[in-house]
Short mmCIF file of C-alpha atoms and ligand atoms in Angstrom, two decimals:
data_model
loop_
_atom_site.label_atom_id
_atom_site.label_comp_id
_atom_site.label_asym_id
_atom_site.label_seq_id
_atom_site.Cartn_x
_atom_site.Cartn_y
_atom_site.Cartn_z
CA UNK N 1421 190.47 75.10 146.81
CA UNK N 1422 189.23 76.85 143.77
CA UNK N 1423 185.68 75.89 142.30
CA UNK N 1424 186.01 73.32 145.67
CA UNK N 1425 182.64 72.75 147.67
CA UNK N 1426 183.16 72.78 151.42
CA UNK N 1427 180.60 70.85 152.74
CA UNK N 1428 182.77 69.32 156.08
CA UNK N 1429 185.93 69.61 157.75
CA UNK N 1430 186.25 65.52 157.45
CA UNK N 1431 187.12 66.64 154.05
CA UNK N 1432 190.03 68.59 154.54
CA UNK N 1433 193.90 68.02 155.75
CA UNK N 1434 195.64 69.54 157.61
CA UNK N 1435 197.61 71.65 154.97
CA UNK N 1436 194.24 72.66 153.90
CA UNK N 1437 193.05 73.97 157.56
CA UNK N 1438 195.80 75.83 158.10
CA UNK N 1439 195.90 77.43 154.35
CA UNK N 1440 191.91 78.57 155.62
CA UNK N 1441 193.62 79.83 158.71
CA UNK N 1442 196.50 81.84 157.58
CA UNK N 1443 194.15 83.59 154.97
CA UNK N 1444 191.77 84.43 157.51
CA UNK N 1445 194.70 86.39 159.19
CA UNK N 1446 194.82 88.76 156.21
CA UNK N 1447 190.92 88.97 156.27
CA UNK N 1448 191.10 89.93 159.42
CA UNK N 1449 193.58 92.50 158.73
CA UNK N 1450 190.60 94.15 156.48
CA UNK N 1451 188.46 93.67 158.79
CA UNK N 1452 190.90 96.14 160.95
CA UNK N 1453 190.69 99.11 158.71
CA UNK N 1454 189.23 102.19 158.77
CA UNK N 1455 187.94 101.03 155.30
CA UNK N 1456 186.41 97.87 155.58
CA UNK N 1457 186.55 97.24 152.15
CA UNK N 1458 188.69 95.41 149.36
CA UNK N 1459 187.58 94.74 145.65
CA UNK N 1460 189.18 91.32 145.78
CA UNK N 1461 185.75 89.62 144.32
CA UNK N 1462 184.22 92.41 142.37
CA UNK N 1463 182.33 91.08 140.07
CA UNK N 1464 181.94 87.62 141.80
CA UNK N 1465 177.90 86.88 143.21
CA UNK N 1466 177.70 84.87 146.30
CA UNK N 1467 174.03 83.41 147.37
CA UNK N 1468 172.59 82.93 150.88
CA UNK N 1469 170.37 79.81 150.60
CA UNK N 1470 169.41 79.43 154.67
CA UNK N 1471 166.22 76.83 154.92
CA UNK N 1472 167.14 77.41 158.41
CA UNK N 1473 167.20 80.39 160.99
CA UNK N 1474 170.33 82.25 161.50
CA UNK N 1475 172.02 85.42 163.04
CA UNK N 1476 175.61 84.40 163.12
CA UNK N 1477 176.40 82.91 160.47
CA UNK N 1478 174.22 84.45 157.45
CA UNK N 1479 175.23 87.97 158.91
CA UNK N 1480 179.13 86.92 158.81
CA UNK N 1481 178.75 85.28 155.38
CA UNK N 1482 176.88 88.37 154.15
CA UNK N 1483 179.62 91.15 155.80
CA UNK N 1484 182.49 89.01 154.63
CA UNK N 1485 181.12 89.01 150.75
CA UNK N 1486 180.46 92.83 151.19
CA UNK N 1487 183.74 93.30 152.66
CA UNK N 1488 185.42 91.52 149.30
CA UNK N 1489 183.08 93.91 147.37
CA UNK N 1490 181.11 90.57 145.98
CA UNK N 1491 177.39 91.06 145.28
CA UNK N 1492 175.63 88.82 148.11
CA UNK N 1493 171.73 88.05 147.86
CA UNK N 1494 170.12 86.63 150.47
CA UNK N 1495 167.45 84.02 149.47
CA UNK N 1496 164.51 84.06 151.61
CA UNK N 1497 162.53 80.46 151.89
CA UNK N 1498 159.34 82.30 153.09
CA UNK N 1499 158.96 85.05 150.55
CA UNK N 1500 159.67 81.86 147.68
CA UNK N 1501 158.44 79.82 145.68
CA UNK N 1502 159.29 77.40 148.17
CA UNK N 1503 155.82 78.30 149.11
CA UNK N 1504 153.81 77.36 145.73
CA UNK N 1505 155.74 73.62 146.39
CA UNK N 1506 158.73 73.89 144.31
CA UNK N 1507 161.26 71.37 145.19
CA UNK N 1508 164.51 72.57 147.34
CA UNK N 1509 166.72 70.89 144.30
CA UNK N 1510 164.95 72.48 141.57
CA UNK N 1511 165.32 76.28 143.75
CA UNK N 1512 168.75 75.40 143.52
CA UNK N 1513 168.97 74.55 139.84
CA UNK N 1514 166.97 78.04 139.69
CA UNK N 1515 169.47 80.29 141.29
CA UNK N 1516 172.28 78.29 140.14
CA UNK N 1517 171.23 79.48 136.24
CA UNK N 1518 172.45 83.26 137.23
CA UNK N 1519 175.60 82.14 137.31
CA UNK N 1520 176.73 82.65 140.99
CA UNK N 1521 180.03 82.07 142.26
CA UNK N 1522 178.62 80.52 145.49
CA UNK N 1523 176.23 79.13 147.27
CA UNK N 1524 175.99 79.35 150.94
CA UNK N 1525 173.48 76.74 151.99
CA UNK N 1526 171.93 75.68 155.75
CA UNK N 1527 169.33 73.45 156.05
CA UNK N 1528 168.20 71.29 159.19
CA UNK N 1529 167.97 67.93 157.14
CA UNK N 1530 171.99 66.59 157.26
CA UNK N 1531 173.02 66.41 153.85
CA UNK N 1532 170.80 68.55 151.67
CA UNK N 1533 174.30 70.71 150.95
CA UNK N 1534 175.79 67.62 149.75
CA UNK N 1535 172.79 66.96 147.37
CA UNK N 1536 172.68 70.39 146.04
CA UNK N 1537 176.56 70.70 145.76
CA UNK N 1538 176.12 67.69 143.44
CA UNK N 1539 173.34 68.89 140.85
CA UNK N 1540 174.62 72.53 141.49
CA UNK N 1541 177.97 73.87 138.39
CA UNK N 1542 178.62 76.59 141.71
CA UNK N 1543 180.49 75.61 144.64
CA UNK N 1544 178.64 74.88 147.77
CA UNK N 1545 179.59 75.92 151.16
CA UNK N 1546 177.85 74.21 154.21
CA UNK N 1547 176.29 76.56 156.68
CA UNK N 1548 175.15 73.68 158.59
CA UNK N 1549 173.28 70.43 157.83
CA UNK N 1550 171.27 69.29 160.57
CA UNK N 1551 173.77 67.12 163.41
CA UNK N 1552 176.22 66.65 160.49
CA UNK N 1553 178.77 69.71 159.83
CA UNK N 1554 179.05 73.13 160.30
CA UNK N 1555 182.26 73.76 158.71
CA UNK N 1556 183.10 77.87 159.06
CA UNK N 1557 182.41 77.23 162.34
CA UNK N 1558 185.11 75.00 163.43
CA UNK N 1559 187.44 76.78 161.25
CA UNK N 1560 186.50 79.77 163.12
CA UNK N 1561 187.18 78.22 166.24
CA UNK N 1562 190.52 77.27 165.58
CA UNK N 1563 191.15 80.79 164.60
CA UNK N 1564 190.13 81.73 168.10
CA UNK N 1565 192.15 79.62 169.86
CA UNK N 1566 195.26 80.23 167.81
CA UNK N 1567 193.96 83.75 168.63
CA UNK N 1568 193.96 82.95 172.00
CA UNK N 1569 196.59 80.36 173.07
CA UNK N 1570 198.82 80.67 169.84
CA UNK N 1571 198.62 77.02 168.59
CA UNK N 1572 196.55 74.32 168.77
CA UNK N 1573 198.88 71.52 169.30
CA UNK N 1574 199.04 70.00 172.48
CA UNK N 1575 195.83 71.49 173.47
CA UNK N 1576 193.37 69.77 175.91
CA UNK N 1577 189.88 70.31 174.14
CA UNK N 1578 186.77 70.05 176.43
CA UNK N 1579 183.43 69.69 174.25
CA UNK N 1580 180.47 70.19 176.80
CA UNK N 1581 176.92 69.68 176.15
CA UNK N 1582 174.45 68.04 173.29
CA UNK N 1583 177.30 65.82 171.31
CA UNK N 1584 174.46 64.09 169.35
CA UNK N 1585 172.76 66.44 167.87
CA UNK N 1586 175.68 69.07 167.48
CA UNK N 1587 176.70 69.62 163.72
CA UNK N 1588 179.40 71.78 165.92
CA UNK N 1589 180.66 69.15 168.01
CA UNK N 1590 181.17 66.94 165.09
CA UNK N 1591 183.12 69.55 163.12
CA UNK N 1592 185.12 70.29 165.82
CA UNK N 1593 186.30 67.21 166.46
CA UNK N 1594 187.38 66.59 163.18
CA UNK N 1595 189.01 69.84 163.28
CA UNK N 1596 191.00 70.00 166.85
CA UNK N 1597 192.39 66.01 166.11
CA UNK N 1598 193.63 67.20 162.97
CA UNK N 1599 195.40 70.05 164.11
CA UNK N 1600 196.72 67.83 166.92
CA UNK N 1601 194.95 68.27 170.21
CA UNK N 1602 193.51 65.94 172.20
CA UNK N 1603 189.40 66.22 172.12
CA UNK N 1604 187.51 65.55 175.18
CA UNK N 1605 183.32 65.06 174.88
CA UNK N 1606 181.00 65.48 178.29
CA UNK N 1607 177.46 65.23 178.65
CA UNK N 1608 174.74 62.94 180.02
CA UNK N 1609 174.70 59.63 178.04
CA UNK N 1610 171.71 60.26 175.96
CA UNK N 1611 173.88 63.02 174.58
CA UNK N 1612 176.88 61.21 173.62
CA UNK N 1613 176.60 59.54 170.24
CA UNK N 1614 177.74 55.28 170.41
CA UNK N 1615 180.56 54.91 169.26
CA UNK N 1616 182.29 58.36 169.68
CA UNK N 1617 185.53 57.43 170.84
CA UNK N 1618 185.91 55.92 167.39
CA UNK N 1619 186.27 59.35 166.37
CA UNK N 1620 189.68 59.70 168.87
CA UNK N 1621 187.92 61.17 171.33
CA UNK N 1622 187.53 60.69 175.08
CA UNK N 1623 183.99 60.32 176.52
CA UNK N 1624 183.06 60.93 179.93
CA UNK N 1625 179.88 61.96 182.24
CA UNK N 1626 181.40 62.96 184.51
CA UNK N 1627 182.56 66.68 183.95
CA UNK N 1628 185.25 67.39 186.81
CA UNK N 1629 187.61 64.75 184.51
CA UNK N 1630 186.30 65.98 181.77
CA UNK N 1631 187.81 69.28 182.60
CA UNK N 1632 190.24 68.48 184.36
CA UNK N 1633 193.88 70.04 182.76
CA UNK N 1634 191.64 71.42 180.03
CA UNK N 1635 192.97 74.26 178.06
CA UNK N 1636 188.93 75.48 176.25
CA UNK N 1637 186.43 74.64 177.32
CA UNK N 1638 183.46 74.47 174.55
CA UNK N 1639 179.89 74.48 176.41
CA UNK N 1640 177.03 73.31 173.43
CA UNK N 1641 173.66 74.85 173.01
CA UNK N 1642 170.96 72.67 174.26
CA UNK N 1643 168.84 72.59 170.74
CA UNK N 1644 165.23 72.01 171.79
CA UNK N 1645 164.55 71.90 167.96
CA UNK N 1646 166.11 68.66 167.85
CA UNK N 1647 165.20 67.15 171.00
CA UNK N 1648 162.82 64.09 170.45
CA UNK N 1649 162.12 61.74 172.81
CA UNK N 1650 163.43 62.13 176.69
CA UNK N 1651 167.26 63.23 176.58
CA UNK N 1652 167.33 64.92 179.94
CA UNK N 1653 165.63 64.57 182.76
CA UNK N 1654 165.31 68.47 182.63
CA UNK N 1655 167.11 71.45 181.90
CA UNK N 1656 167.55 72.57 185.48
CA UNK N 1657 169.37 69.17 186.15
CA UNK N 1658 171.52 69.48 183.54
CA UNK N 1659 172.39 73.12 184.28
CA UNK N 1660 173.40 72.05 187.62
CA UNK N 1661 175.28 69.00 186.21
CA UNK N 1662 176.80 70.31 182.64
CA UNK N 1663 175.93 74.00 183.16
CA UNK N 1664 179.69 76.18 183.16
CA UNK N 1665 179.76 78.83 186.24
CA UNK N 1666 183.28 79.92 187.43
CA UNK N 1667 183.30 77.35 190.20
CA UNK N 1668 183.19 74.19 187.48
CA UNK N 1669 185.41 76.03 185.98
CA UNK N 1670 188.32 75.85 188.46
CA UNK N 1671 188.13 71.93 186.95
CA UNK N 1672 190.10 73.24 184.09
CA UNK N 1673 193.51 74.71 183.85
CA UNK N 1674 193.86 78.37 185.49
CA UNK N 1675 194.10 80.30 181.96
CA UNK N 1676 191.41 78.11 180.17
CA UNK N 1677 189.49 79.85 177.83
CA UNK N 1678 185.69 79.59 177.48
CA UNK N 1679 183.62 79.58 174.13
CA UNK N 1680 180.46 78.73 173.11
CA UNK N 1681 178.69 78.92 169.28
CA UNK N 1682 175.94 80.91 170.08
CA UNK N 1683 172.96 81.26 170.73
CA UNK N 1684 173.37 80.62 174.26
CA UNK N 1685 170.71 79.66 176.56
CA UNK N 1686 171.96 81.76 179.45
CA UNK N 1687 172.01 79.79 183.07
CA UNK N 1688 171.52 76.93 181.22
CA UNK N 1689 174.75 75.59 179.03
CA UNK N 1690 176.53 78.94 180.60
CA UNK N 1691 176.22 80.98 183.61
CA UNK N 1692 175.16 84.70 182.93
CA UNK N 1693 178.87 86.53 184.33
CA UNK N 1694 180.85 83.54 182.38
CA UNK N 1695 178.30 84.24 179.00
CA UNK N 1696 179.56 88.18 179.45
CA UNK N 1697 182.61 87.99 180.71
CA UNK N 1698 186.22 86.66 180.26
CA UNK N 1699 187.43 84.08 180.31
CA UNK N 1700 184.87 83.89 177.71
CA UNK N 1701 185.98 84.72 174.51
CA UNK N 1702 182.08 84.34 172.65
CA UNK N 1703 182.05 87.71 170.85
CA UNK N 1704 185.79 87.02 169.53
CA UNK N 1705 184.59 84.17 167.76
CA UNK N 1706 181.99 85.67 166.13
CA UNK N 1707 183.84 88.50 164.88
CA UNK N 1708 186.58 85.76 163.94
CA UNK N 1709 183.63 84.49 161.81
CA UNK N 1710 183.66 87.49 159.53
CA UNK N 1711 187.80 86.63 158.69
CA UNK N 1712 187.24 82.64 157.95
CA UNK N 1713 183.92 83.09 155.57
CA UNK N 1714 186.06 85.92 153.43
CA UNK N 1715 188.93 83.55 153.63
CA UNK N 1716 186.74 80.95 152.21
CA UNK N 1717 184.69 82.50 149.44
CA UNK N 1718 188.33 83.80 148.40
CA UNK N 1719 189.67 80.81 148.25
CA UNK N 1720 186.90 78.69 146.62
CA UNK N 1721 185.96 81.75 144.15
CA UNK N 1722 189.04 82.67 143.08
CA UNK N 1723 187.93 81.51 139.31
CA UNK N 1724 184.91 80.63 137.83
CA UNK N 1725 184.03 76.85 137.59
CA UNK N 1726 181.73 76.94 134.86
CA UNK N 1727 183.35 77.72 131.63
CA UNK N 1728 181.57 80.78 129.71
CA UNK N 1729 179.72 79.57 126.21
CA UNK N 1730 180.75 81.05 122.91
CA UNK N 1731 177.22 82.72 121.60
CA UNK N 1732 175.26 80.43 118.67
CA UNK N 1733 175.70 81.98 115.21
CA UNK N 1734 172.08 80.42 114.06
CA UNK N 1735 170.99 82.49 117.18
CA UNK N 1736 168.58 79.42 117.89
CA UNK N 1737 165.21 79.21 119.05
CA UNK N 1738 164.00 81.20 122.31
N1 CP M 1341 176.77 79.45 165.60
C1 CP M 1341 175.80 79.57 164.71
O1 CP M 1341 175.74 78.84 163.70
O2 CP M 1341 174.89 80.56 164.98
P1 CP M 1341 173.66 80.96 164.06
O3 CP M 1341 172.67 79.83 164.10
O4 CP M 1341 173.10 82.23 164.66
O5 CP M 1341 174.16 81.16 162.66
#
């Protein structure tokens, strides 16, 4: 995966998942130690380039550069010169002329990684592109269940909540049918995308057979940001509908594990107790987010791309 963007888990195989996934174990390992610290990338720059808010994921991708000893900056739209109307391409063309390993990027348009992964020489990772693909964060999901139920295979997958405009959704199930469980999608039918069973999953509105046999249960954040037009009647009916408390959740299987990406609207996607307490397992996953982003800027930074220019002898103009 050296010099590789990762801009979607649609890109990747199998082999490749599970290559992300064993690294992360010995990233997590570090992550273990009194000493937090390795100098695996010293010398290596990573960049932050997040057009859109973020706690989770900006934090992990920051820790998980410190923790390799890389030197992370965090680009900050506001305080640039964004602001005086230069174009997003041309602030990546900027940054990517000192030479970073890496470039992080979010933005709430789908696809803007894609464009600057192809006019950037550093590799681009996708923090999340509108509905499209958040990548780290399936691959940190899978960590959590392997964490959790010790494979993935054979797995009944429950996805609960705002399928169409989930970038989370999307990578996940790309990522739970290739590591071979069987992906399940529940919501109101505004929320589920046409054509998503083309994807291999199973559709339903109803969410007692939704969840019924289910080994996780994933509830989705209802994103207000990209709400347009009427998608639910309200949120109160869809909390009583959609919204996981512990009595929907005797649907599922007895030891079915609950996640969620975070942030969570509390009483709305999730009850309060089941938000706080097990079988929840929302603060595992984003600690297991620290292990997969250091697994992936190792792997995609293990070399430079761009190959280094022998200095002019004629010294040339400046
Ligand atoms: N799950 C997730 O992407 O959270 P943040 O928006 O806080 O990064």
């Amino acid at each position: 995966m050296i010099g590789r963007d990762l801009l979607g888990i649609e890109d990747l195989d199998r082999d490749e998942i599970e290559r992300i996934l064993e690294t992360a174990e010995h990233m997590r390992e570090v992550s273990n130690r009194e000493v937090k610290k390795v100098p695996t990338l010293r010398g290596r720059t990573i960049v932050n380039l997040f057009f859109e808010s973020s706690t989770r994921t900006r934090a992990s991708f920051e820790i998980a550069g410190k923790r390799l000893s890389a030197d992370v900056i965090n680009f900050s739209p506001s305080t640039s010169s964004l602001k005086k109307a230069e174009s997003i391409l041309d602030t990546a063309r900027t940054l990517d002329a000192m030479d970073p390993d890496a470039v992080v990027v979010r933005h709430s348009v789908a696809g803007v990684p894609h464009r600057i992964a192809e006019v950037l020489e550093a590799p681009v990772v996708n923090a999340g592109d509108g509905a499209r693909e958040h990548p780290t964060q399936a691959l940190l999901d899978l960590f959590t269940v392997i964490q959790e139920k010790g494979r993935i295979d054979g797995l009944t997958v429950a996805i609960v909540g705002d399928i169409l405009h989930s970038r989370v959704a999307r990578s996940n199930i790309y990522g739970f049918s290739k590591m071979g469980a069987e992906v399940r999608v529940a919501a109101p039918p505004t929320m589920i995308p046409p054509f998503i069973e083309s994807f291999g999953v199973k559709a339903f509105t109803s969410l007692r057979e939704a969840l019924d046999g289910a080994d996780v249960v994933m509830a989705l954040r209802i994103q207000n940001e990209r709400l347009t037009g009427s998608f639910l009647p309200s949120v109160r009916e869809y909390s009583n509908t959609f919204g996981i408390d512990r009595a929907k959740l005797n649907f599922a299987k007895e030891d079915a594990i609950v996640m969620h990406p975070g942030p969570v609207n509390r009483g709305v996607e999730l009850s309060h107790d089941l938000t706080d307490h097990r079988p929840s397992v929302i603060l595992d996953q984003v600690r297991n987010g620290v292990a997969i982003r250091m697994a992936v800027l190792y792997l995609i930074t293990g070399r430079r791309r761009r190959s280094v220019a022998a200095p002019q002898e004629d010294g040339g103009d400046a």
